[in-house]
PDB file of C-alpha atoms in Angstrom:
ATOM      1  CA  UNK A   1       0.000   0.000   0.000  1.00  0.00           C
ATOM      2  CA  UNK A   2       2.672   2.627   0.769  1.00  0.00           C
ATOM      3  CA  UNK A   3       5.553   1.129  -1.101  1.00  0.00           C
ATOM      4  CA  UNK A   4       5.916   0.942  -4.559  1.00  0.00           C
ATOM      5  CA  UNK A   5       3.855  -0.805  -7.278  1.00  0.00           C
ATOM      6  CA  UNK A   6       5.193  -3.382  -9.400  1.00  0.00           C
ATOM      7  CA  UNK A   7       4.267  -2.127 -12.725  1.00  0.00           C
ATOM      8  CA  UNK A   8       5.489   1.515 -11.541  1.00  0.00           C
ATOM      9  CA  UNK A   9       9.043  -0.137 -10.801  1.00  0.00           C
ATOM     10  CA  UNK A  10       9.051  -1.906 -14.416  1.00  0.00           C
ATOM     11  CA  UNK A  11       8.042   0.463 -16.478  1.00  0.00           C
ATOM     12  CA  UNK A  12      11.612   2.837 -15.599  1.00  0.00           C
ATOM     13  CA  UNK A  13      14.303   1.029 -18.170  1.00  0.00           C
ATOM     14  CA  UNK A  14      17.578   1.595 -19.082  1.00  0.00           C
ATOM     15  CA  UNK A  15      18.322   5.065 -20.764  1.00  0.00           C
ATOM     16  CA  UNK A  16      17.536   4.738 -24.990  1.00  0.00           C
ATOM     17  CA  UNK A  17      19.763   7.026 -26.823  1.00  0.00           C
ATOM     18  CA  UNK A  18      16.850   9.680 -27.508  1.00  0.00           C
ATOM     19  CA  UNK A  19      17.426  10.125 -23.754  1.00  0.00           C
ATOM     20  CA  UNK A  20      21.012  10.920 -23.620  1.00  0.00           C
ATOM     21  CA  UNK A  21      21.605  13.956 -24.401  1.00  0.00           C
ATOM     22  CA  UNK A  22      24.343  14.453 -27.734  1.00  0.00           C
ATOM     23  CA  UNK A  23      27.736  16.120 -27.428  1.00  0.00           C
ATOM     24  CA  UNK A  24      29.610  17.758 -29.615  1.00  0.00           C
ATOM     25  CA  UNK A  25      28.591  19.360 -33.091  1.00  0.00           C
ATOM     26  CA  UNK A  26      25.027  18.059 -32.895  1.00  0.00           C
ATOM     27  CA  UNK A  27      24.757  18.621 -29.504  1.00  0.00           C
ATOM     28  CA  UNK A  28      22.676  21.662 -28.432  1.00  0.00           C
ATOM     29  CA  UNK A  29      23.810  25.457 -27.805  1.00  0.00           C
ATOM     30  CA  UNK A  30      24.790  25.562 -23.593  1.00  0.00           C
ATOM     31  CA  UNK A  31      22.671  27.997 -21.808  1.00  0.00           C
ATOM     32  CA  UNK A  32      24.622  31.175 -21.833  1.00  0.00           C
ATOM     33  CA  UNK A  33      25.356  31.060 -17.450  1.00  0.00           C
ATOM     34  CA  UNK A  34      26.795  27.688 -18.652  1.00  0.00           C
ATOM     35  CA  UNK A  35      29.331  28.852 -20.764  1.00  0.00           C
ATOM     36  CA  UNK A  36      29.800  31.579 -18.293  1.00  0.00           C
ATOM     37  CA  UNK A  37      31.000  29.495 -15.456  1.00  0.00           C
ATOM     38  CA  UNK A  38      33.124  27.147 -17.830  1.00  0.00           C
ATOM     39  CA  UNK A  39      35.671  30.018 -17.895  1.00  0.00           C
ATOM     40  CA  UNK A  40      35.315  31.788 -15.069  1.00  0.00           C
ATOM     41  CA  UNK A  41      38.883  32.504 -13.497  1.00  0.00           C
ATOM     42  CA  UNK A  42      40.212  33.975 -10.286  1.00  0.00           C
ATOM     43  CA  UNK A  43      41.351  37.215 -10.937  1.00  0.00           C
ATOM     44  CA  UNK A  44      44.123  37.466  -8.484  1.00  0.00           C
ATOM     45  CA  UNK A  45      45.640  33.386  -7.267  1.00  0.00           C
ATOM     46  CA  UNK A  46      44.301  32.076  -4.128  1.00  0.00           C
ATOM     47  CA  UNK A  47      48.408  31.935  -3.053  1.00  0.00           C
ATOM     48  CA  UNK A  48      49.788  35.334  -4.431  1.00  0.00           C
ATOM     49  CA  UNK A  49      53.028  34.559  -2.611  1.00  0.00           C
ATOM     50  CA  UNK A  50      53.418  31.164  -4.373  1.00  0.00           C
ATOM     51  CA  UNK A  51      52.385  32.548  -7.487  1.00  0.00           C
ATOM     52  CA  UNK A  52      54.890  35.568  -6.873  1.00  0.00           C
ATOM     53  CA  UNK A  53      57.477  33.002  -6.465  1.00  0.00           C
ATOM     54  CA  UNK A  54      56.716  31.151  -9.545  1.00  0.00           C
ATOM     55  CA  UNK A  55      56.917  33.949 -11.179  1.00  0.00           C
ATOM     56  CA  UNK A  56      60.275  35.480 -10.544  1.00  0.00           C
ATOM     57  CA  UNK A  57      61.363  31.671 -10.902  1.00  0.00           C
ATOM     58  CA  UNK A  58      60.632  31.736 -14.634  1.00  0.00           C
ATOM     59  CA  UNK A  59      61.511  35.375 -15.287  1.00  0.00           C
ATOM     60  CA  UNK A  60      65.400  34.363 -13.803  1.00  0.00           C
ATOM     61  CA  UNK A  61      65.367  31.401 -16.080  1.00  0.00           C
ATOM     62  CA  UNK A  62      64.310  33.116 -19.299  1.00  0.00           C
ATOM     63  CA  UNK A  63      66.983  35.950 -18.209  1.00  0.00           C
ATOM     64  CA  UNK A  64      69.896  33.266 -17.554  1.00  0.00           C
ATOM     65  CA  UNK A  65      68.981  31.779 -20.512  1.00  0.00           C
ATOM     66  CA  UNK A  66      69.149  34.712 -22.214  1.00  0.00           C
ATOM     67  CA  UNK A  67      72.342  36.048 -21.023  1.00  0.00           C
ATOM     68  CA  UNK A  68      74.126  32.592 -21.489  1.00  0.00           C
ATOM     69  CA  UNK A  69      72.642  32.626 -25.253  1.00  0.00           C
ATOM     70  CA  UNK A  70      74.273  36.302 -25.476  1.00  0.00           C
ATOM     71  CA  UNK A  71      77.610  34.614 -24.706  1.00  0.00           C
ATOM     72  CA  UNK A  72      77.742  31.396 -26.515  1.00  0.00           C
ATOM     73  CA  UNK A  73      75.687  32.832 -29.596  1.00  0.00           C
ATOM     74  CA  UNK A  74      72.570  30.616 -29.667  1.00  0.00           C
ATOM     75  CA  UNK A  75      70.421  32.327 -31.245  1.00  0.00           C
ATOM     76  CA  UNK A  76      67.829  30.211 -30.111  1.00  0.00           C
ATOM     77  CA  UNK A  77      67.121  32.585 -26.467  1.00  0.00           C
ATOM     78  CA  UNK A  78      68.259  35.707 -28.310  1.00  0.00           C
ATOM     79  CA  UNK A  79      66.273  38.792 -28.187  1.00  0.00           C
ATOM     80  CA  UNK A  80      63.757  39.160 -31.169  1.00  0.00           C
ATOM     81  CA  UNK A  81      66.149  41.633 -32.536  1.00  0.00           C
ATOM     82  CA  UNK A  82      69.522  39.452 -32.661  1.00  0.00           C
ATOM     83  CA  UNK A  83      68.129  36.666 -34.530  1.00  0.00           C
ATOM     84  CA  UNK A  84      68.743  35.688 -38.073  1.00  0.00           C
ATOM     85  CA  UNK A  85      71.031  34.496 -40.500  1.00  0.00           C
ATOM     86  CA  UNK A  86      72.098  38.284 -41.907  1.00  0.00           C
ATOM     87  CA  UNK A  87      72.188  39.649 -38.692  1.00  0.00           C
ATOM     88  CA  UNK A  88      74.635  37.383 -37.523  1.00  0.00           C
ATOM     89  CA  UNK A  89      76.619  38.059 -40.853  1.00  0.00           C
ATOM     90  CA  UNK A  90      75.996  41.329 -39.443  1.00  0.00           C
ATOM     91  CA  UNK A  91      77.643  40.674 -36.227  1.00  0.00           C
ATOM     92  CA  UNK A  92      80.421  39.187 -37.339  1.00  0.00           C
ATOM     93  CA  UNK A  93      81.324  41.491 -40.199  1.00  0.00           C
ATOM     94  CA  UNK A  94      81.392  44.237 -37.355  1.00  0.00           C
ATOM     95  CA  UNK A  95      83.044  42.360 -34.692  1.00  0.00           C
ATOM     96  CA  UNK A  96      86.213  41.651 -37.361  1.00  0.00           C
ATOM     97  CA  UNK A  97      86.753  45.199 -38.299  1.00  0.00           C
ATOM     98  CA  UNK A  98      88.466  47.595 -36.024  1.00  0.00           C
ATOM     99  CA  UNK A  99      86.229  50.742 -36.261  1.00  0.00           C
ATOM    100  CA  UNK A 100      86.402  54.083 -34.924  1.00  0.00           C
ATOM    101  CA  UNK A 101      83.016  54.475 -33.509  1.00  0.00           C
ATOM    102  CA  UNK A 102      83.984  51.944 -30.716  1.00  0.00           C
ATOM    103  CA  UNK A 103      86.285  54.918 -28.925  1.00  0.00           C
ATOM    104  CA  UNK A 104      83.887  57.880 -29.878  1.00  0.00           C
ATOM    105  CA  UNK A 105      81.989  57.835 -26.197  1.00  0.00           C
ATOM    106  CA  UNK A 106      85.382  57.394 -24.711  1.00  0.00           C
ATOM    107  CA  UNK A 107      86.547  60.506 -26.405  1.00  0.00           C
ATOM    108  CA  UNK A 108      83.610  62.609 -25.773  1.00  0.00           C
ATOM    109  CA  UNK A 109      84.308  62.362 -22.220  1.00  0.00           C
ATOM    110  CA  UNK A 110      88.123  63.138 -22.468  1.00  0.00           C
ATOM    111  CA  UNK A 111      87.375  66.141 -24.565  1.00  0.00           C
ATOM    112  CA  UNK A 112      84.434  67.066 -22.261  1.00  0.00           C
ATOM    113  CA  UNK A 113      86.740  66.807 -18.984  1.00  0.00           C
ATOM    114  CA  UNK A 114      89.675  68.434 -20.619  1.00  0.00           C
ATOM    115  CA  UNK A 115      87.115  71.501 -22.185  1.00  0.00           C
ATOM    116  CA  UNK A 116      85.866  71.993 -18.510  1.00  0.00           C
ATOM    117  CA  UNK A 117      89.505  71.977 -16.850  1.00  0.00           C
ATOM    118  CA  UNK A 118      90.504  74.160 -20.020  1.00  0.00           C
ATOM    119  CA  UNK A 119      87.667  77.054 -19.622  1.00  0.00           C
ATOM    120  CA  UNK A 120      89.894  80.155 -19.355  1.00  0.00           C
ATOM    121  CA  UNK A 121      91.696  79.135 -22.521  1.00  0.00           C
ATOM    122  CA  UNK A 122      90.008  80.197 -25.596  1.00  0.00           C
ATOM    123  CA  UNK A 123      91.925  78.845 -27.920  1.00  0.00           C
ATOM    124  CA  UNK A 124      92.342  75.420 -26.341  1.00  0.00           C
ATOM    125  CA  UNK A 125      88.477  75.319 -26.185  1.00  0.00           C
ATOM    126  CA  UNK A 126      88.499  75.972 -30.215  1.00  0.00           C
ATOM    127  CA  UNK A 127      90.938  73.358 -31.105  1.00  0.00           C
ATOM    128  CA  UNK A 128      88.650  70.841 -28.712  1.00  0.00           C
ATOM    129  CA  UNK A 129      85.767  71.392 -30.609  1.00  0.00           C
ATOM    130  CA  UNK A 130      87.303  70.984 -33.279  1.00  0.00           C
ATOM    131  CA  UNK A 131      89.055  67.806 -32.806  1.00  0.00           C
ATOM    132  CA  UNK A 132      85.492  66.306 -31.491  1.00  0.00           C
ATOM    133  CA  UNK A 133      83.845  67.579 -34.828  1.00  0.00           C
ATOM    134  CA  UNK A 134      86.832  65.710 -36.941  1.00  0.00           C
ATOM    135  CA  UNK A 135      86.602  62.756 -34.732  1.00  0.00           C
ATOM    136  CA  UNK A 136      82.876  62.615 -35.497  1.00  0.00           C
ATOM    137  CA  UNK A 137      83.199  63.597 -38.798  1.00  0.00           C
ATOM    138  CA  UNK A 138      85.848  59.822 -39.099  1.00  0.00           C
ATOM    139  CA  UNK A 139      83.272  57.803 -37.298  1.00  0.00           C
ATOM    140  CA  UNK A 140      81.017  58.805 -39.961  1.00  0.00           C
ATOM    141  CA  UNK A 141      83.133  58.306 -42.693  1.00  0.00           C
ATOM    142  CA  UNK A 142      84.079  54.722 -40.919  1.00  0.00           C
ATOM    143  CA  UNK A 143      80.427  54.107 -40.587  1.00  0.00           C
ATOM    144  CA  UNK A 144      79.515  54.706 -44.376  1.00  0.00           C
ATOM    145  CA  UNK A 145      82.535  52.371 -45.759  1.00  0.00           C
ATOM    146  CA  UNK A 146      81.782  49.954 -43.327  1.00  0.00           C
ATOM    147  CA  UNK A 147      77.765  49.374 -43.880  1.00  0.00           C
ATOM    148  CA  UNK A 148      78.844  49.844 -48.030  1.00  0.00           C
ATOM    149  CA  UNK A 149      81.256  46.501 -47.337  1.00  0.00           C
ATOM    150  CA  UNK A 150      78.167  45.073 -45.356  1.00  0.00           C
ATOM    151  CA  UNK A 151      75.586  45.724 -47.984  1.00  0.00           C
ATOM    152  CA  UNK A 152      78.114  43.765 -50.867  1.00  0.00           C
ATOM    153  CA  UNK A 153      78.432  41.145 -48.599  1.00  0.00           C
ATOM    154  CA  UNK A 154      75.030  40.592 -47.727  1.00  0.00           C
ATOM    155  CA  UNK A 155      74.086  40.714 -50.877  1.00  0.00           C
ATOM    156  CA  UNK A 156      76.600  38.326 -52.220  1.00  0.00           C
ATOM    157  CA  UNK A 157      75.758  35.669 -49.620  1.00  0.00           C
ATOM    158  CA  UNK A 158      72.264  35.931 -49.253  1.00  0.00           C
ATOM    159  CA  UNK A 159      70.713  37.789 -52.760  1.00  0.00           C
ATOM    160  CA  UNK A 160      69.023  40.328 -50.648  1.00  0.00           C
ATOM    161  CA  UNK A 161      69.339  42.663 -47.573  1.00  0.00           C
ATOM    162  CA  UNK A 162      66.696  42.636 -44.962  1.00  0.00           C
ATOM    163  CA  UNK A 163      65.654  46.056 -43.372  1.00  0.00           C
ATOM    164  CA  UNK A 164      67.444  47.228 -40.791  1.00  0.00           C
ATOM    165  CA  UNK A 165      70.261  44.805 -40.954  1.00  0.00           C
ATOM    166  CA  UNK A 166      72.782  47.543 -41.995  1.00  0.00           C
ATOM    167  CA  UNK A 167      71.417  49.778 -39.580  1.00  0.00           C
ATOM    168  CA  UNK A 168      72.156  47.108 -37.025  1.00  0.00           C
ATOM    169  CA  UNK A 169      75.754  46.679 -38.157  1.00  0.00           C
ATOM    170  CA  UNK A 170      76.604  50.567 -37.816  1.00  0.00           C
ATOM    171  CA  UNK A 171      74.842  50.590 -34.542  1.00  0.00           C
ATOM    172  CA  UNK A 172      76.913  47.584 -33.088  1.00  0.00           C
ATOM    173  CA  UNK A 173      79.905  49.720 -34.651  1.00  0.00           C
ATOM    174  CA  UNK A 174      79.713  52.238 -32.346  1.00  0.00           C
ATOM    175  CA  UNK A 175      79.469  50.736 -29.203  1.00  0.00           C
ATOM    176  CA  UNK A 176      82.530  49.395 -27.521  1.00  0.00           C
ATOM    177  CA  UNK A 177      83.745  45.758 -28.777  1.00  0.00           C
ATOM    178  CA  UNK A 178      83.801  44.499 -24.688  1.00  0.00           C
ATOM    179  CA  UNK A 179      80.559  45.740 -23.896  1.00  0.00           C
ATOM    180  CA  UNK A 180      78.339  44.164 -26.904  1.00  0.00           C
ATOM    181  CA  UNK A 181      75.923  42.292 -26.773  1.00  0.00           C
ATOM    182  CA  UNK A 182      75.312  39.329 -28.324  1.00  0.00           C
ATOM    183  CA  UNK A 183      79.013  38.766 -27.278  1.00  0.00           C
ATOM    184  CA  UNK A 184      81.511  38.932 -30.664  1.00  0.00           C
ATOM    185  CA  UNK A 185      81.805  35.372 -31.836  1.00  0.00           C
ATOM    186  CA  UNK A 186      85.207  35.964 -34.020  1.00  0.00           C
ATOM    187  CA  UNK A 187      88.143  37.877 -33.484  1.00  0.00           C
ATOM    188  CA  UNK A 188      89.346  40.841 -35.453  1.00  0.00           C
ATOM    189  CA  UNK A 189      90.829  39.938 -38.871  1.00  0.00           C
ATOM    190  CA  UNK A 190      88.701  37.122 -38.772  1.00  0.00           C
ATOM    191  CA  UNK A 191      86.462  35.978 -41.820  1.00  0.00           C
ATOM    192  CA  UNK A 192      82.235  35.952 -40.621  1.00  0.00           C
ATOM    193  CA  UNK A 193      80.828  33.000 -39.917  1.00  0.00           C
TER     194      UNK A 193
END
């Protein structure tokens, strides 16, 4: 009387397949709160100082990686603006020339220090000027000869030039041969790689 009925228990069956429900392409649109909480993320981690952590962990390892690419030359963890074929030709051609622009900073300051010690002497102070204006006037001249050579090797080696490659070149020109960056992979009077 209060339990259940017989012919109520065997009328529940197994579920057909009209009663499952279809995934996938055919399957119907999710309700739009659905879809909602699927990708609903925490703004901020429930353990900022383990995400902190984890972090700075992988910021250290892309920058070690990065330096230790810088040294060997594997272009691989360079910066974006290192890598290629021609700007490695780039590199090299650079790094086997000696050029003037490598000294230019280091003579700015000379003549700087020696203008300032030198104020009361006019005529010191014109020949300083001077000098700097020749100086700059050879890195230039340096600069031009050098990216020429560049562009005819480039383009002997590869067919083309890419933009900015010769730019690149002058710019690594100028800056002291120690202090460069990716570190010079031949020595001076050395054919590029």
């Amino acid at each position: 009387m209060f339990g259940r009925k017989k012919d109520q228990a065997a009328s529940v069956e197994a579920p057909t397949e009209e009663t499952i429900k279809p995934t996938g392409k055919n399957a119907p649109t999710p309700k739009r709160n659905a879809q909602e909480a699927s990708r609903q993320r925490p703004l901020v981690p429930t353990d900022r100082k383990l995400a902190r952590e984890a972090e700075r962990a992988q910021r250290l390892e892309a920058q070690n990686r990065m330096r230790l690419a810088n040294e060997t030359g594997d272009e691989r963890y360079m910066a974006l603006r290192d890598r290629g074929d021609q700007k490695r030709f780039a590199r090299d051609f650079v790094d086997r020339r000696f050029m003037i622009g490598e000294y230019l900073m280091f003579a700015v300051f000379g003549f700087l220090i020696i203008s300032l010690t030198m104020q009361s002497f006019l005529t010191i102070q014109a020949y300083i000027v001077f000098a700097l204006w020749a100086l700059v006037a050879l890195v230039v001249v340096d600069s031009f000869f050098m990216s020429r050579g560049l562009k005819k090797g480039l383009v002997a080696r590869y067919g083309s030039v890419e933009r900015g490659v010769v730019w690149y070149g002058v710019m690594r020109g100028m800056q002291f041969r120690k202090l460069r960056l990716p570190k010079p992979q031949v020595r001076r009077g050395d054919d590029p790689r």
